[in-house]
Amino acid sequence: MSRHLNPFTIEPAELMSQLPTQFFATLVANVNRQIAQGHDVINLGQGNPDQPTPAHIVDSLKEAAGQPQFHKYSPFTGFSFLKEAIATRYKADYNVDLDPETEVAILFGGKTGLVQLPQVLLNPGDVCLVPDPGYPDYWSGVALARAEMKFMPLTAQNGFLPDYDAITPADRDKAKLMFLNYPNNPTSATAPLSFYEDTVAFAAKHGIVVASDFAYGAIGFDGSRPVSFLQAEGAKEVGVEFYTLSKTYNMAGWRVGFALGNAKIISLINALQDHIYVSLFGGIQAAAATALTSSQQCVEDLVSRYQSRRDAFYDALADIGWQADKPKGSFFCWLPVPKGYTSVSFADLLLEEAKVAVAPGVGFGTHGEGYVRIGLLSDEQRLREAVHRIRALNLF
């Protein structure tokens, strides 16, 4: 005999209504709808690497998965061998010294750390300076901390770098945290060491923690390696850098990232993670260490692949009269929309009429209006085909 239960309503916490809308969920849904209708969509709108993880890293995981020591709980802050591997990699690539035990935190992907950082540093009402346009998950972390965002416009006139002199005195005084991201998503801009030196001075003067998102740090073109924030003198005194294996080694699905730098901030991140996680599966940590300590030829080959795609794509763009500067880093292209269109209306047109998916710039912030972001995550033939389809629209 069933018992009658009085109906009741599940009420979400107020915080859930304050989280930012996932703008790109709509983009994915629109693309999937076109595909379900039988259309051949060239999807250049997302940032998911299209190449497999290198075989030697996969083989390392296969071997490690059979080792009984990794079948137990991992140390809460991760295995020392992985933290030592990232410190060794940073020394080799950027001549940056890191203490593996106090200046390296292992993360479940870079995004996790970016969202956690505001929660360990900001109180409700505190201000975080955020780039506009910028990676939308910065907003998520600030919302979860119940803090406030003040946007730093990134404009072509300033090389898509923030202008610290343009930040109001009130915002400077209230700010406790600032996000930066170079090579930049979505604009593909890179930052020189002098910019980071200015950033350290600005942060130290105003008591603002710097969070450098270095997700695309391995991807620089024309023989130029992107600069790490931690290469600037005094950087570890004012902030941390976030690094991920997702783009460098095509390991997006493996969820391995690091926070690097200021020991106090690293300890706060580790303390928060102690309440949530029991670190990564040890087999994945072993494979990640293999990625970092073995030959980096696979990384060089990947960068060469992206540069070849970039050059092929921009040659095709020039043929139809779509003018834009080539990116110097990342695997993104930041392209102006033609006159008479917004970033959303232009993206909608390309998807509906050319079956080419791109990301509207406004999804990254108000200063992204007038642009679309395209990922170099299809082969050269497919990229040329995308431009060929756009040519038929006679927009340029």
Coordinates of N, CA, C and O in Angstrom, one line a residue, residues 279-358:
S279 N 42.6 14.5 -4.7 CA 43.6 14.6 -5.8 C 43.2 13.7 -7.0 O 42.2 13.1 -7.0
L280 N 44.1 13.8 -8.0 CA 43.8 13.0 -9.3 C 44.2 11.6 -9.1 O 45.1 11.3 -8.3
F281 N 43.6 10.7 -9.9 CA 44.0 9.3 -10.0 C 45.6 9.3 -10.2 O 46.1 10.0 -11.1
G282 N 46.3 8.5 -9.4 CA 47.7 8.4 -9.5 C 48.2 8.0 -10.9 O 49.3 8.5 -11.3
G283 N 47.5 7.2 -11.6 CA 47.9 6.8 -13.0 C 47.9 8.0 -13.9 O 48.8 8.2 -14.8
I284 N 46.9 8.9 -13.8 CA 46.9 10.1 -14.6 C 48.1 11.0 -14.2 O 48.7 11.7 -15.1
Q285 N 48.4 11.1 -12.9 CA 49.5 11.9 -12.5 C 50.8 11.4 -13.1 O 51.7 12.2 -13.5
A286 N 51.0 10.1 -13.1 CA 52.2 9.5 -13.7 C 52.3 9.8 -15.2 O 53.4 10.2 -15.7
A287 N 51.2 9.7 -15.9 CA 51.2 10.0 -17.3 C 51.5 11.5 -17.5 O 52.2 11.9 -18.5
A288 N 50.9 12.4 -16.7 CA 51.2 13.8 -16.8 C 52.7 14.1 -16.6 O 53.2 14.9 -17.3
A289 N 53.3 13.4 -15.6 CA 54.7 13.6 -15.4 C 55.5 13.1 -16.6 O 56.5 13.8 -17.0
T290 N 55.1 12.1 -17.3 CA 55.7 11.6 -18.5 C 55.6 12.7 -19.6 O 56.6 13.0 -20.3
A291 N 54.5 13.3 -19.7 CA 54.3 14.4 -20.7 C 55.3 15.5 -20.5 O 55.9 16.0 -21.4
L292 N 55.4 15.9 -19.2 CA 56.3 17.0 -18.9 C 57.8 16.8 -18.9 O 58.5 17.7 -19.2
T293 N 58.2 15.5 -18.7 CA 59.6 15.3 -18.6 C 60.2 14.6 -19.8 O 61.4 14.5 -19.9
S294 N 59.4 14.0 -20.7 CA 59.9 13.4 -21.8 C 60.2 14.4 -23.0 O 60.0 15.6 -22.8
S295 N 60.6 13.9 -24.1 CA 60.8 14.8 -25.3 C 59.6 15.7 -25.5 O 58.5 15.2 -25.5
Q296 N 59.9 16.9 -25.8 CA 58.9 17.9 -26.2 C 58.7 18.1 -27.7 O 58.0 19.0 -28.1
Q297 N 59.1 17.1 -28.4 CA 59.0 17.1 -29.9 C 57.5 17.2 -30.2 O 57.1 17.8 -31.2
C298 N 56.6 16.4 -29.5 CA 55.2 16.4 -29.8 C 54.6 17.8 -29.7 O 53.7 18.2 -30.4
V299 N 55.1 18.6 -28.7 CA 54.6 20.0 -28.6 C 55.1 20.9 -29.7 O 54.3 21.6 -30.3
E300 N 56.3 20.7 -30.1 CA 56.9 21.4 -31.3 C 56.1 21.1 -32.5 O 55.7 22.0 -33.3
D301 N 55.8 19.8 -32.7 CA 55.0 19.4 -33.9 C 53.6 20.0 -33.8 O 53.0 20.4 -34.9
L302 N 53.0 20.0 -32.7 CA 51.6 20.6 -32.5 C 51.6 22.1 -32.9 O 50.7 22.5 -33.6
V303 N 52.6 22.8 -32.4 CA 52.6 24.3 -32.7 C 52.9 24.5 -34.2 O 52.2 25.4 -34.8
S304 N 53.7 23.6 -34.8 CA 53.9 23.7 -36.2 C 52.6 23.5 -37.0 O 52.3 24.1 -38.0
R305 N 51.9 22.5 -36.5 CA 50.6 22.2 -37.2 C 49.6 23.4 -37.1 O 49.0 23.7 -38.1
Y306 N 49.5 24.0 -35.9 CA 48.6 25.1 -35.8 C 49.1 26.3 -36.6 O 48.3 27.1 -37.2
Q307 N 50.4 26.5 -36.7 CA 50.9 27.6 -37.5 C 50.6 27.4 -39.0 O 50.2 28.3 -39.7
S308 N 50.7 26.1 -39.5 CA 50.4 25.8 -40.8 C 48.9 26.0 -41.1 O 48.6 26.6 -42.2
R309 N 48.1 25.7 -40.2 CA 46.7 25.9 -40.3 C 46.4 27.4 -40.4 O 45.6 27.9 -41.2
R310 N 47.0 28.1 -39.5 CA 46.8 29.6 -39.4 C 47.2 30.2 -40.8 O 46.4 31.0 -41.3
D311 N 48.3 29.8 -41.3 CA 48.8 30.4 -42.6 C 47.8 30.1 -43.7 O 47.5 30.9 -44.6
A312 N 47.4 28.8 -43.8 CA 46.4 28.4 -44.8 C 45.1 29.2 -44.7 O 44.5 29.6 -45.7
F313 N 44.6 29.3 -43.5 CA 43.4 30.0 -43.2 C 43.4 31.4 -43.6 O 42.5 32.0 -44.3
Y314 N 44.5 32.1 -43.2 CA 44.6 33.6 -43.5 C 44.9 33.8 -45.0 O 44.5 34.9 -45.5
D315 N 45.6 32.9 -45.7 CA 45.7 33.0 -47.1 C 44.3 33.0 -47.8 O 44.0 33.8 -48.7
A316 N 43.5 32.1 -47.3 CA 42.1 32.0 -47.9 C 41.3 33.2 -47.5 O 40.5 33.7 -48.4
L317 N 41.4 33.7 -46.3 CA 40.7 34.9 -45.9 C 41.1 36.1 -46.8 O 40.3 36.9 -47.3
A318 N 42.4 36.2 -47.1 CA 42.9 37.3 -48.0 C 42.3 37.2 -49.3 O 41.9 38.2 -50.0
D319 N 42.1 36.0 -49.8 CA 41.5 35.8 -51.2 C 40.1 36.3 -51.3 O 39.6 36.7 -52.4
I320 N 39.3 36.4 -50.1 CA 37.9 36.9 -50.2 C 37.8 38.3 -49.6 O 36.7 38.8 -49.5
G321 N 39.0 38.9 -49.2 CA 39.0 40.2 -48.8 C 38.6 40.4 -47.3 O 38.3 41.5 -46.9
W322 N 38.7 39.4 -46.5 CA 38.4 39.5 -45.1 C 39.8 39.8 -44.4 O 40.6 38.9 -44.2
Q323 N 40.0 41.0 -44.0 CA 41.2 41.5 -43.5 C 41.3 41.4 -42.0 O 40.4 41.8 -41.3
A324 N 42.4 40.7 -41.5 CA 42.6 40.7 -40.0 C 44.1 40.3 -39.8 O 44.7 39.7 -40.7
D325 N 44.6 40.7 -38.6 CA 46.0 40.4 -38.3 C 46.1 38.9 -37.9 O 45.2 38.4 -37.2
K326 N 47.2 38.3 -38.3 CA 47.4 36.9 -37.9 C 47.7 36.8 -36.4 O 48.4 37.7 -35.9
P327 N 47.2 35.8 -35.8 CA 47.5 35.6 -34.4 C 48.9 35.3 -34.2 O 49.6 34.6 -35.0
K328 N 49.5 35.7 -33.0 CA 50.9 35.4 -32.7 C 50.9 34.2 -31.7 O 52.0 33.7 -31.4
G329 N 49.8 33.9 -31.1 CA 49.7 32.8 -30.2 C 48.3 32.2 -30.0 O 47.4 32.8 -30.6
S330 N 48.2 31.2 -29.3 CA 46.9 30.4 -29.1 C 46.5 29.7 -30.3 O 47.2 29.8 -31.4
F331 N 45.4 29.1 -30.4 CA 44.9 28.5 -31.6 C 43.6 29.2 -32.0 O 42.7 28.6 -32.7
F332 N 43.4 30.5 -31.7 CA 42.2 31.2 -32.0 C 42.5 32.3 -33.0 O 43.7 32.8 -33.1
C333 N 41.5 32.7 -33.8 CA 41.6 33.9 -34.7 C 40.4 34.8 -34.3 O 39.3 34.4 -34.0
W334 N 40.8 36.1 -34.2 CA 39.8 37.1 -33.8 C 39.5 38.0 -34.9 O 40.4 38.8 -35.4
L335 N 38.4 37.8 -35.5 CA 38.1 38.4 -36.8 C 36.9 39.5 -36.7 O 35.9 39.2 -36.1
P336 N 37.1 40.6 -37.4 CA 36.0 41.6 -37.4 C 34.9 41.2 -38.2 O 35.1 40.6 -39.3
V337 N 33.7 41.5 -37.8 CA 32.5 41.2 -38.6 C 32.3 42.3 -39.7 O 32.7 43.4 -39.5
P338 N 31.6 41.9 -40.8 CA 31.4 43.0 -41.8 C 30.4 44.0 -41.3 O 29.6 43.8 -40.4
K339 N 30.4 45.2 -42.0 CA 29.5 46.2 -41.6 C 28.0 45.8 -41.8 O 27.7 45.1 -42.7
G340 N 27.2 46.3 -40.8 CA 25.8 45.9 -40.9 C 25.4 44.7 -40.0 O 24.2 44.4 -40.0
Y341 N 26.4 44.1 -39.4 CA 26.1 42.9 -38.6 C 26.6 43.1 -37.2 O 27.7 43.8 -36.9
T342 N 26.0 42.5 -36.2 CA 26.5 42.3 -34.9 C 27.3 41.0 -34.9 O 27.1 40.2 -35.8
S343 N 28.0 40.7 -33.8 CA 28.7 39.5 -33.7 C 27.7 38.3 -33.7 O 28.0 37.3 -34.3
V344 N 26.6 38.5 -33.1 CA 25.6 37.4 -33.0 C 24.9 37.2 -34.3 O 24.8 36.1 -34.8
S345 N 24.5 38.3 -35.0 CA 23.7 38.1 -36.2 C 24.7 37.6 -37.3 O 24.2 36.8 -38.2
F346 N 25.9 38.0 -37.3 CA 26.9 37.4 -38.3 C 27.1 35.9 -38.0 O 27.1 35.1 -39.0
A347 N 27.3 35.5 -36.8 CA 27.5 34.1 -36.4 C 26.3 33.3 -36.8 O 26.4 32.2 -37.3
D348 N 25.1 33.9 -36.6 CA 23.9 33.2 -37.0 C 23.8 33.0 -38.5 O 23.4 31.9 -39.0
L349 N 24.2 34.0 -39.2 CA 24.2 33.9 -40.7 C 25.1 32.8 -41.2 O 24.7 32.0 -42.0
L350 N 26.3 32.8 -40.6 CA 27.3 31.8 -41.1 C 26.8 30.4 -40.8 O 27.0 29.5 -41.6
L351 N 26.2 30.2 -39.6 CA 25.7 28.9 -39.3 C 24.5 28.5 -40.2 O 24.4 27.4 -40.7
E352 N 23.6 29.4 -40.4 CA 22.3 29.1 -41.1 C 22.6 29.0 -42.6 O 22.1 28.0 -43.3
E353 N 23.4 29.8 -43.2 CA 23.6 29.9 -44.6 C 24.8 29.1 -45.1 O 24.8 28.6 -46.2
A354 N 25.9 29.2 -44.3 CA 27.2 28.6 -44.8 C 27.5 27.3 -44.0 O 28.4 26.5 -44.4
K355 N 26.7 27.0 -43.0 CA 27.0 25.8 -42.1 C 28.4 25.9 -41.6 O 29.1 24.8 -41.5
V356 N 28.8 27.1 -41.2 CA 30.1 27.3 -40.5 C 29.8 27.9 -39.1 O 29.1 28.9 -39.0
A357 N 30.2 27.2 -38.1 CA 30.0 27.7 -36.7 C 31.2 28.5 -36.2 O 32.3 28.0 -36.3
V358 N 30.9 29.7 -35.7 CA 31.9 30.5 -35.1 C 31.3 31.0 -33.8 O 30.1 31.0 -33.5

